[in-house]
Amino acid sequence: MPDSTRPRRLRARSLAIAATSLAVAGLVITVPVLNRSDTSGSGAEASTPGQGAHSVSAAKDPARAGVTRPCKFRPTKSNTGARGELQDRGVTTLGSGATLENARVQSLEVVGSDVTIKNVHVDGTITVSGDRVRIRRTTAQGIFVSSGTKVSVKRSKVESSLDDAFHITSDRGTLVRNVRLRYNFVHRPVTPNENHYDGVQVRGVDKMSISCSTFRAGPYHDNFNAAIFLENANGGDSNVQVRDNWLFGFAFSVMVDSPSAVFTGNKIGGDIKWGPCLLLESAGSSFTSSGNTWAGSGKKVNFCGQG
C-alpha cells in the first residue's frame, strides 16, 4: 500500500540494544538485571548481560506450563489461525459492512466499519483503519490497527512477522479506542535487522485488553524488544490491561511507559536477554502489577518493582 496509508512503525534497532545506557533518546531508563533470585522462579540459570550469555534457559519447557483460570485454553499453533479448505480470493480491501470468510489473500486492508474477517489466511499483513472490526481464526504476518476503534482479534495466529506482530497506533489523527486481543498465538518472527520486533507495540490507545494469548519469540536476537511494549506516543496509552498471557523470550517481557496499565497473572519464561520488565520513565510512568509468575516454577515475578 502507499507509504502515506501505512501505519507508522519504528524502524530503529531495538531500544533494548542500548538498554545499558543512562538514557535512550532522552528517556530515563531503569534496567533490571537478571539474578539468581529472578531466575530461580523459572527453573533457570542466571545470565548476566554483556558477558556473552543471552538466555534464561529454562530447565522445564515453559510451553508445558498449565492453563489457569480465567483462560479456557492455552493458544498454540494447532488451535489458532485459519484452517480447512480456503478459497483463493483477489480481494485486498474491505469496505463498510463487508464479510470475508474461508479465504486466502495476499494482503488485506480494512478501510470500512462493521467488518468481519473469519477463517482467513493472509500471506502478508492486515491493516485496520475502520471501526467495529472483528477478526477471528485468521493467520497473518502482522495485524496493524491504525486509528481504528472497537477492534477485536481472537484465536488468530501471527507468524513469520517482518515487523511487529501486532502494531496499535493512533497515527491518523484519531485515538485508537477499545481494542481486544484474546486467545491469539504469536511466534516465529523473521524480522530483518533494520527493524525491531515486538509481540504487541502500542503507540496511543484508550481501553485495550491483551489476555489469554501466547507470545513465543524463540531464541533471542538483537532486534527483539518486548512481548508487550506500551510506548508513550501519539496521545499515550491509558486503561490497558495485560492479563493471563504466556510471555516467552524477547529482550524484556514487557516495556512500559503507561501510568494506568495493569499486568496480572502473566507467566514469564523463555530466552530472555535482560529481564522481565523495563520501565520507561519519560512520563513518570507507574503501573499496577500482581500475580505474575515464572512459568517453570510458579514463583513471583516483580515487574519493575511494581509488584
Short mmCIF file of N, CA and C in Angstrom, two decimals, residues 114-207:
data_model
loop_
_atom_site.label_atom_id
_atom_site.label_comp_id
_atom_site.label_asym_id
_atom_site.label_seq_id
_atom_site.Cartn_x
_atom_site.Cartn_y
_atom_site.Cartn_z
N ASP A 114 -17.82 -2.01 10.62
CA ASP A 114 -18.71 -3.17 10.73
C ASP A 114 -18.26 -4.27 9.77
N VAL A 115 -16.99 -4.66 9.93
CA VAL A 115 -16.35 -5.66 9.07
C VAL A 115 -16.05 -6.91 9.87
N THR A 116 -16.27 -8.07 9.27
CA THR A 116 -15.94 -9.36 9.90
C THR A 116 -14.98 -10.13 9.01
N ILE A 117 -13.89 -10.62 9.61
CA ILE A 117 -12.91 -11.46 8.92
C ILE A 117 -12.83 -12.76 9.71
N LYS A 118 -13.14 -13.87 9.07
CA LYS A 118 -13.20 -15.13 9.80
C LYS A 118 -12.61 -16.26 8.97
N ASN A 119 -11.69 -17.00 9.59
CA ASN A 119 -11.05 -18.14 8.94
C ASN A 119 -10.41 -17.74 7.61
N VAL A 120 -9.52 -16.78 7.69
CA VAL A 120 -8.84 -16.25 6.51
C VAL A 120 -7.33 -16.36 6.71
N HIS A 121 -6.63 -16.81 5.68
CA HIS A 121 -5.16 -16.85 5.68
C HIS A 121 -4.67 -15.69 4.83
N VAL A 122 -3.92 -14.78 5.47
CA VAL A 122 -3.35 -13.63 4.77
C VAL A 122 -1.84 -13.85 4.67
N ASP A 123 -1.33 -13.92 3.44
CA ASP A 123 0.10 -14.17 3.27
C ASP A 123 0.93 -13.03 3.84
N GLY A 124 0.42 -11.81 3.79
CA GLY A 124 1.12 -10.65 4.32
C GLY A 124 0.47 -10.14 5.59
N THR A 125 0.09 -8.87 5.61
CA THR A 125 -0.42 -8.25 6.82
C THR A 125 -1.86 -7.77 6.65
N ILE A 126 -2.51 -7.55 7.79
CA ILE A 126 -3.84 -6.94 7.84
C ILE A 126 -3.68 -5.56 8.47
N THR A 127 -4.19 -4.53 7.80
CA THR A 127 -4.19 -3.17 8.35
C THR A 127 -5.63 -2.73 8.54
N VAL A 128 -5.96 -2.28 9.75
CA VAL A 128 -7.32 -1.88 10.08
C VAL A 128 -7.35 -0.39 10.39
N SER A 129 -8.11 0.36 9.62
CA SER A 129 -8.31 1.78 9.92
C SER A 129 -9.80 2.09 10.10
N GLY A 130 -10.65 1.07 10.06
CA GLY A 130 -12.08 1.24 10.25
C GLY A 130 -12.49 0.98 11.69
N ASP A 131 -13.78 1.03 11.95
CA ASP A 131 -14.35 0.84 13.27
C ASP A 131 -15.22 -0.42 13.32
N ARG A 132 -15.29 -1.00 14.52
CA ARG A 132 -16.11 -2.19 14.74
C ARG A 132 -15.70 -3.31 13.78
N VAL A 133 -14.48 -3.78 13.98
CA VAL A 133 -13.90 -4.82 13.13
C VAL A 133 -13.64 -6.06 13.97
N ARG A 134 -14.13 -7.21 13.49
CA ARG A 134 -13.95 -8.49 14.19
C ARG A 134 -13.08 -9.40 13.34
N ILE A 135 -11.98 -9.88 13.95
CA ILE A 135 -11.07 -10.80 13.27
C ILE A 135 -11.03 -12.08 14.07
N ARG A 136 -11.40 -13.19 13.45
CA ARG A 136 -11.49 -14.48 14.13
C ARG A 136 -10.74 -15.55 13.34
N ARG A 137 -9.98 -16.38 14.03
CA ARG A 137 -9.29 -17.54 13.44
C ARG A 137 -8.61 -17.19 12.12
N THR A 138 -7.79 -16.16 12.18
CA THR A 138 -7.10 -15.68 10.99
C THR A 138 -5.59 -15.85 11.16
N THR A 139 -4.90 -16.17 10.08
CA THR A 139 -3.45 -16.29 10.06
C THR A 139 -2.88 -15.14 9.25
N ALA A 140 -1.84 -14.48 9.77
CA ALA A 140 -1.22 -13.36 9.05
C ALA A 140 0.20 -13.15 9.55
N GLN A 141 0.98 -12.37 8.78
CA GLN A 141 2.31 -11.98 9.23
C GLN A 141 2.25 -10.87 10.27
N GLY A 142 1.22 -10.06 10.23
CA GLY A 142 1.08 -8.98 11.18
C GLY A 142 -0.33 -8.43 11.12
N ILE A 143 -0.79 -7.87 12.25
CA ILE A 143 -2.09 -7.22 12.30
C ILE A 143 -1.88 -5.83 12.89
N PHE A 144 -2.18 -4.80 12.09
CA PHE A 144 -1.92 -3.41 12.47
C PHE A 144 -3.24 -2.65 12.56
N VAL A 145 -3.43 -1.94 13.66
CA VAL A 145 -4.60 -1.09 13.84
C VAL A 145 -4.12 0.35 13.78
N SER A 146 -4.61 1.09 12.80
CA SER A 146 -4.18 2.46 12.54
C SER A 146 -5.38 3.40 12.73
N SER A 147 -5.49 3.97 13.94
CA SER A 147 -6.59 4.89 14.30
C SER A 147 -7.96 4.27 14.09
N GLY A 148 -8.07 2.95 14.28
CA GLY A 148 -9.38 2.28 14.27
C GLY A 148 -9.92 2.18 15.68
N THR A 149 -11.21 1.91 15.80
CA THR A 149 -11.83 1.75 17.13
C THR A 149 -12.69 0.49 17.15
N LYS A 150 -12.84 -0.04 18.36
CA LYS A 150 -13.64 -1.24 18.59
C LYS A 150 -13.19 -2.38 17.67
N VAL A 151 -11.93 -2.76 17.83
CA VAL A 151 -11.33 -3.84 17.04
C VAL A 151 -11.07 -5.02 17.97
N SER A 152 -11.50 -6.20 17.59
CA SER A 152 -11.22 -7.40 18.39
C SER A 152 -10.59 -8.47 17.51
N VAL A 153 -9.57 -9.13 18.07
CA VAL A 153 -8.87 -10.21 17.37
C VAL A 153 -8.84 -11.41 18.30
N LYS A 154 -9.36 -12.54 17.84
CA LYS A 154 -9.47 -13.71 18.70
C LYS A 154 -9.07 -14.97 17.94
N ARG A 155 -8.35 -15.85 18.63
CA ARG A 155 -7.92 -17.15 18.12
C ARG A 155 -7.19 -17.03 16.78
N SER A 156 -6.40 -16.01 16.66
CA SER A 156 -5.64 -15.79 15.43
C SER A 156 -4.17 -16.13 15.64
N LYS A 157 -3.50 -16.45 14.55
CA LYS A 157 -2.08 -16.84 14.59
C LYS A 157 -1.28 -15.83 13.78
N VAL A 158 -0.28 -15.24 14.42
CA VAL A 158 0.57 -14.26 13.75
C VAL A 158 1.98 -14.82 13.72
N GLU A 159 2.51 -15.06 12.54
CA GLU A 159 3.79 -15.75 12.42
C GLU A 159 4.59 -15.19 11.25
N SER A 160 5.90 -15.45 11.27
CA SER A 160 6.82 -15.01 10.21
C SER A 160 6.74 -13.51 9.99
N SER A 161 6.65 -12.76 11.10
CA SER A 161 6.46 -11.31 11.01
C SER A 161 7.73 -10.60 10.57
N LEU A 162 7.57 -9.66 9.64
CA LEU A 162 8.67 -8.80 9.21
C LEU A 162 8.77 -7.54 10.06
N ASP A 163 7.67 -7.15 10.70
CA ASP A 163 7.62 -6.03 11.64
C ASP A 163 7.04 -6.58 12.94
N ASP A 164 6.41 -5.72 13.74
CA ASP A 164 5.73 -6.20 14.93
C ASP A 164 4.63 -7.19 14.54
N ALA A 165 4.31 -8.10 15.48
CA ALA A 165 3.18 -8.99 15.24
C ALA A 165 1.88 -8.20 15.27
N PHE A 166 1.64 -7.48 16.37
CA PHE A 166 0.52 -6.54 16.47
C PHE A 166 1.11 -5.14 16.64
N HIS A 167 0.61 -4.19 15.87
CA HIS A 167 1.05 -2.80 16.00
C HIS A 167 -0.19 -1.93 16.09
N ILE A 168 -0.37 -1.29 17.24
CA ILE A 168 -1.56 -0.48 17.51
C ILE A 168 -1.11 0.96 17.59
N THR A 169 -1.56 1.82 16.65
CA THR A 169 -1.03 3.18 16.62
C THR A 169 -2.11 4.19 16.23
N SER A 170 -2.08 5.33 16.92
CA SER A 170 -3.01 6.44 16.61
C SER A 170 -2.28 7.43 15.71
N ASP A 171 -2.04 7.02 14.46
CA ASP A 171 -1.20 7.81 13.56
C ASP A 171 -2.00 8.56 12.50
N ARG A 172 -3.33 8.55 12.58
CA ARG A 172 -4.14 9.22 11.57
C ARG A 172 -4.99 10.33 12.18
N GLY A 173 -4.58 10.84 13.32
CA GLY A 173 -5.27 11.96 13.94
C GLY A 173 -6.42 11.57 14.84
N THR A 174 -6.70 10.27 14.98
CA THR A 174 -7.76 9.78 15.85
C THR A 174 -7.19 8.75 16.81
N LEU A 175 -7.52 8.87 18.09
CA LEU A 175 -7.01 7.94 19.09
C LEU A 175 -7.68 6.58 18.95
N VAL A 176 -6.87 5.52 18.92
CA VAL A 176 -7.39 4.16 18.92
C VAL A 176 -8.12 3.91 20.25
N ARG A 177 -9.30 3.31 20.18
CA ARG A 177 -10.06 3.01 21.39
C ARG A 177 -10.67 1.61 21.30
N ASN A 178 -10.75 0.98 22.47
CA ASN A 178 -11.48 -0.28 22.61
C ASN A 178 -10.94 -1.37 21.69
N VAL A 179 -9.73 -1.83 22.00
CA VAL A 179 -9.10 -2.93 21.27
C VAL A 179 -9.01 -4.14 22.20
N ARG A 180 -9.37 -5.29 21.68
CA ARG A 180 -9.33 -6.52 22.49
C ARG A 180 -8.58 -7.61 21.73
N LEU A 181 -7.49 -8.09 22.32
CA LEU A 181 -6.71 -9.21 21.76
C LEU A 181 -6.85 -10.38 22.73
N ARG A 182 -7.39 -11.49 22.27
CA ARG A 182 -7.68 -12.60 23.18
C ARG A 182 -7.48 -13.95 22.47
N TYR A 183 -6.83 -14.88 23.17
CA TYR A 183 -6.60 -16.23 22.66
C TYR A 183 -5.86 -16.24 21.33
N ASN A 184 -4.83 -15.41 21.21
CA ASN A 184 -4.03 -15.39 20.00
C ASN A 184 -2.68 -16.06 20.23
N PHE A 185 -2.05 -16.49 19.14
CA PHE A 185 -0.75 -17.17 19.20
C PHE A 185 0.24 -16.42 18.31
N VAL A 186 1.32 -15.94 18.90
CA VAL A 186 2.34 -15.16 18.18
C VAL A 186 3.66 -15.91 18.27
N HIS A 187 4.29 -16.17 17.13
CA HIS A 187 5.55 -16.93 17.18
C HIS A 187 6.35 -16.73 15.90
N ARG A 188 7.56 -17.21 15.92
CA ARG A 188 8.46 -17.37 14.77
C ARG A 188 8.64 -16.09 13.95
N PRO A 189 9.09 -14.99 14.57
CA PRO A 189 9.34 -13.78 13.78
C PRO A 189 10.54 -13.96 12.87
N VAL A 190 10.52 -13.24 11.73
CA VAL A 190 11.66 -13.25 10.80
C VAL A 190 12.03 -11.79 10.50
N THR A 191 11.94 -10.95 11.50
CA THR A 191 12.16 -9.52 11.34
C THR A 191 13.59 -9.24 10.92
N PRO A 192 13.80 -8.47 9.84
CA PRO A 192 15.16 -8.15 9.39
C PRO A 192 15.86 -7.22 10.38
N ASN A 193 17.17 -7.16 10.29
CA ASN A 193 17.98 -6.44 11.27
C ASN A 193 17.66 -4.95 11.35
N GLU A 194 17.20 -4.35 10.25
CA GLU A 194 16.97 -2.91 10.28
C GLU A 194 15.67 -2.56 11.02
N ASN A 195 14.83 -3.52 11.31
CA ASN A 195 13.61 -3.29 12.07
C ASN A 195 13.79 -3.78 13.50
N HIS A 196 12.82 -3.45 14.36
CA HIS A 196 12.76 -4.13 15.65
C HIS A 196 11.44 -4.88 15.74
N TYR A 197 11.35 -5.79 16.69
CA TYR A 197 10.18 -6.66 16.76
C TYR A 197 9.61 -6.68 18.17
N ASP A 198 8.31 -6.44 18.27
CA ASP A 198 7.55 -6.62 19.50
C ASP A 198 6.38 -7.56 19.21
N GLY A 199 5.97 -8.31 20.22
CA GLY A 199 4.74 -9.08 20.07
C GLY A 199 3.56 -8.15 19.88
N VAL A 200 3.46 -7.13 20.75
CA VAL A 200 2.47 -6.06 20.62
C VAL A 200 3.18 -4.74 20.91
N GLN A 201 3.17 -3.81 19.97
CA GLN A 201 3.64 -2.46 20.23
C GLN A 201 2.44 -1.52 20.16
N VAL A 202 2.30 -0.70 21.20
CA VAL A 202 1.15 0.20 21.30
C VAL A 202 1.65 1.64 21.34
N ARG A 203 1.13 2.47 20.42
CA ARG A 203 1.52 3.87 20.33
C ARG A 203 0.26 4.75 20.27
N GLY A 204 -0.42 4.83 21.40
CA GLY A 204 -1.61 5.65 21.50
C GLY A 204 -2.89 4.83 21.50
N VAL A 205 -3.47 4.59 22.70
CA VAL A 205 -4.71 3.82 22.80
C VAL A 205 -5.41 4.18 24.10
N ASP A 206 -6.73 4.08 24.08
CA ASP A 206 -7.52 4.17 25.31
C ASP A 206 -8.44 2.96 25.37
N LYS A 207 -8.32 2.19 26.42
CA LYS A 207 -9.08 0.97 26.65
C LYS A 207 -8.65 -0.15 25.71
#
